[in-house]
Amino acid sequence: TDAMGRVVAFLDRPSRSWPLRLPVPLLVLQPDAAGVRITRAAATGRLRFGGPGWEFPSDGPLTLLAGKRPLLALTLADAEARFGL
């Protein structure tokens, strides 16, 4: 939801997951006293097409996305994540 309590993102296009669990490397960026701390992470899960759709209000902070659709939407289903690798 946004600051006024309106829903701005939702799931609307589920599909079947691929049978293989795929590894996905990640970086987590966190602000700290010295600037930005970068932590390596990894996730594994089953990739599937579809996933987040959205409806952004035309007067909100993400107005440039109002009325648009994602070019490609992927979801990592049944994900497991490891941090601090």
PDB file of C-alpha atoms in Angstrom:
ATOM      1  CA  THR A   1       0.000   0.000   0.000  1.00  0.00           C
ATOM      2  CA  ASP A   2       1.050   3.597  -0.395  1.00  0.00           C
ATOM      3  CA  ALA A   3       1.050   6.274   2.335  1.00  0.00           C
ATOM      4  CA  MET A   4      -2.704   6.796   1.940  1.00  0.00           C
ATOM      5  CA  GLY A   5      -3.477   3.076   2.298  1.00  0.00           C
ATOM      6  CA  ARG A   6      -4.220   2.394  -1.377  1.00  0.00           C
ATOM      7  CA  VAL A   7      -3.116  -0.926  -2.844  1.00  0.00           C
ATOM      8  CA  VAL A   8      -0.411  -0.402  -5.469  1.00  0.00           C
ATOM      9  CA  ALA A   9       0.765  -3.941  -6.242  1.00  0.00           C
ATOM     10  CA  PHE A  10      -0.880  -7.343  -6.254  1.00  0.00           C
ATOM     11  CA  LEU A  11      -0.479 -10.869  -7.604  1.00  0.00           C
ATOM     12  CA  ASP A  12      -2.776 -11.667 -10.473  1.00  0.00           C
ATOM     13  CA  ARG A  13      -1.153 -14.078 -12.938  1.00  0.00           C
ATOM     14  CA  PRO A  14      -0.001 -17.331 -11.337  1.00  0.00           C
ATOM     15  CA  SER A  15       1.293 -20.111 -13.552  1.00  0.00           C
ATOM     16  CA  ARG A  16       3.001 -23.486 -13.174  1.00  0.00           C
ATOM     17  CA  SER A  17       6.545 -23.530 -11.807  1.00  0.00           C
ATOM     18  CA  TRP A  18       9.459 -25.088 -13.656  1.00  0.00           C
ATOM     19  CA  PRO A  19      10.418 -28.404 -12.012  1.00  0.00           C
ATOM     20  CA  LEU A  20      14.079 -27.475 -11.366  1.00  0.00           C
ATOM     21  CA  ARG A  21      15.230 -25.335  -8.446  1.00  0.00           C
ATOM     22  CA  LEU A  22      17.443 -22.576  -9.835  1.00  0.00           C
ATOM     23  CA  PRO A  23      20.104 -20.629  -7.896  1.00  0.00           C
ATOM     24  CA  VAL A  24      19.833 -16.837  -8.029  1.00  0.00           C
ATOM     25  CA  PRO A  25      22.755 -14.702  -6.739  1.00  0.00           C
ATOM     26  CA  LEU A  26      21.747 -11.496  -4.943  1.00  0.00           C
ATOM     27  CA  LEU A  27      23.306  -8.405  -3.393  1.00  0.00           C
ATOM     28  CA  VAL A  28      21.684  -6.699  -0.401  1.00  0.00           C
ATOM     29  CA  LEU A  29      22.514  -2.996   0.017  1.00  0.00           C
ATOM     30  CA  GLN A  30      22.032  -1.536   3.500  1.00  0.00           C
ATOM     31  CA  PRO A  31      22.837   1.999   4.653  1.00  0.00           C
ATOM     32  CA  ASP A  32      25.166   2.213   7.660  1.00  0.00           C
ATOM     33  CA  ALA A  33      27.374   4.833   9.326  1.00  0.00           C
ATOM     34  CA  ALA A  34      30.180   4.325   6.765  1.00  0.00           C
ATOM     35  CA  GLY A  35      27.902   4.598   3.721  1.00  0.00           C
ATOM     36  CA  VAL A  36      26.376   1.524   2.141  1.00  0.00           C
ATOM     37  CA  ARG A  37      27.110  -2.029   3.258  1.00  0.00           C
ATOM     38  CA  ILE A  38      26.927  -4.652   0.501  1.00  0.00           C
ATOM     39  CA  THR A  39      26.130  -8.215   1.559  1.00  0.00           C
ATOM     40  CA  ARG A  40      26.186 -11.189  -0.764  1.00  0.00           C
ATOM     41  CA  ALA A  41      23.186 -13.489  -0.675  1.00  0.00           C
ATOM     42  CA  ALA A  42      21.727 -16.319  -2.704  1.00  0.00           C
ATOM     43  CA  ALA A  43      18.261 -17.716  -3.231  1.00  0.00           C
ATOM     44  CA  THR A  44      17.019 -20.927  -4.766  1.00  0.00           C
ATOM     45  CA  GLY A  45      13.531 -21.604  -5.985  1.00  0.00           C
ATOM     46  CA  ARG A  46      11.342 -22.677  -8.854  1.00  0.00           C
ATOM     47  CA  LEU A  47      11.022 -20.091 -11.593  1.00  0.00           C
ATOM     48  CA  ARG A  48       7.612 -19.335 -13.058  1.00  0.00           C
ATOM     49  CA  PHE A  49       6.236 -16.791 -15.479  1.00  0.00           C
ATOM     50  CA  GLY A  50       3.646 -14.362 -14.243  1.00  0.00           C
ATOM     51  CA  GLY A  51       3.616 -12.809 -10.852  1.00  0.00           C
ATOM     52  CA  PRO A  52       3.232  -9.220  -9.863  1.00  0.00           C
ATOM     53  CA  GLY A  53       0.785  -7.056 -11.675  1.00  0.00           C
ATOM     54  CA  TRP A  54       0.134  -3.551 -10.503  1.00  0.00           C
ATOM     55  CA  GLU A  55      -2.220  -0.621 -10.403  1.00  0.00           C
ATOM     56  CA  PHE A  56      -0.552   2.621  -9.405  1.00  0.00           C
ATOM     57  CA  PRO A  57      -2.627   5.737  -8.688  1.00  0.00           C
ATOM     58  CA  SER A  58      -2.014   8.529 -11.199  1.00  0.00           C
ATOM     59  CA  ASP A  59      -1.368  10.997  -8.363  1.00  0.00           C
ATOM     60  CA  GLY A  60       1.114   8.838  -6.397  1.00  0.00           C
ATOM     61  CA  PRO A  61       4.922   8.738  -6.289  1.00  0.00           C
ATOM     62  CA  LEU A  62       5.067   6.030  -8.993  1.00  0.00           C
ATOM     63  CA  THR A  63       2.750   7.788 -11.421  1.00  0.00           C
ATOM     64  CA  LEU A  64       5.099   7.008 -14.332  1.00  0.00           C
ATOM     65  CA  LEU A  65       3.980   3.351 -13.998  1.00  0.00           C
ATOM     66  CA  ALA A  66       0.241   4.134 -13.927  1.00  0.00           C
ATOM     67  CA  GLY A  67      -1.541   2.369 -16.767  1.00  0.00           C
ATOM     68  CA  LYS A  68       1.560   0.386 -17.768  1.00  0.00           C
ATOM     69  CA  ARG A  69       2.115  -3.395 -17.707  1.00  0.00           C
ATOM     70  CA  PRO A  70       5.345  -5.292 -16.979  1.00  0.00           C
ATOM     71  CA  LEU A  71       7.213  -6.427 -20.099  1.00  0.00           C
ATOM     72  CA  LEU A  72       8.198  -9.657 -18.336  1.00  0.00           C
ATOM     73  CA  ALA A  73       7.145 -10.906 -14.912  1.00  0.00           C
ATOM     74  CA  LEU A  74       8.991 -13.757 -13.199  1.00  0.00           C
ATOM     75  CA  THR A  75       8.434 -15.213  -9.743  1.00  0.00           C
ATOM     76  CA  LEU A  76      10.805 -17.359  -7.694  1.00  0.00           C
ATOM     77  CA  ALA A  77       8.311 -19.768  -6.063  1.00  0.00           C
ATOM     78  CA  ASP A  78       9.127 -21.785  -2.926  1.00  0.00           C
ATOM     79  CA  ALA A  79      12.227 -19.636  -2.449  1.00  0.00           C
ATOM     80  CA  GLU A  80      14.912 -20.226   0.170  1.00  0.00           C
ATOM     81  CA  ALA A  81      17.474 -17.484   0.822  1.00  0.00           C
ATOM     82  CA  ARG A  82      20.926 -17.401   2.456  1.00  0.00           C
ATOM     83  CA  PHE A  83      22.579 -14.151   3.542  1.00  0.00           C
ATOM     84  CA  GLY A  84      26.156 -13.208   4.389  1.00  0.00           C
ATOM     85  CA  LEU A  85      27.915 -15.600   2.026  1.00  0.00           C
TER      86      LEU A  85
END
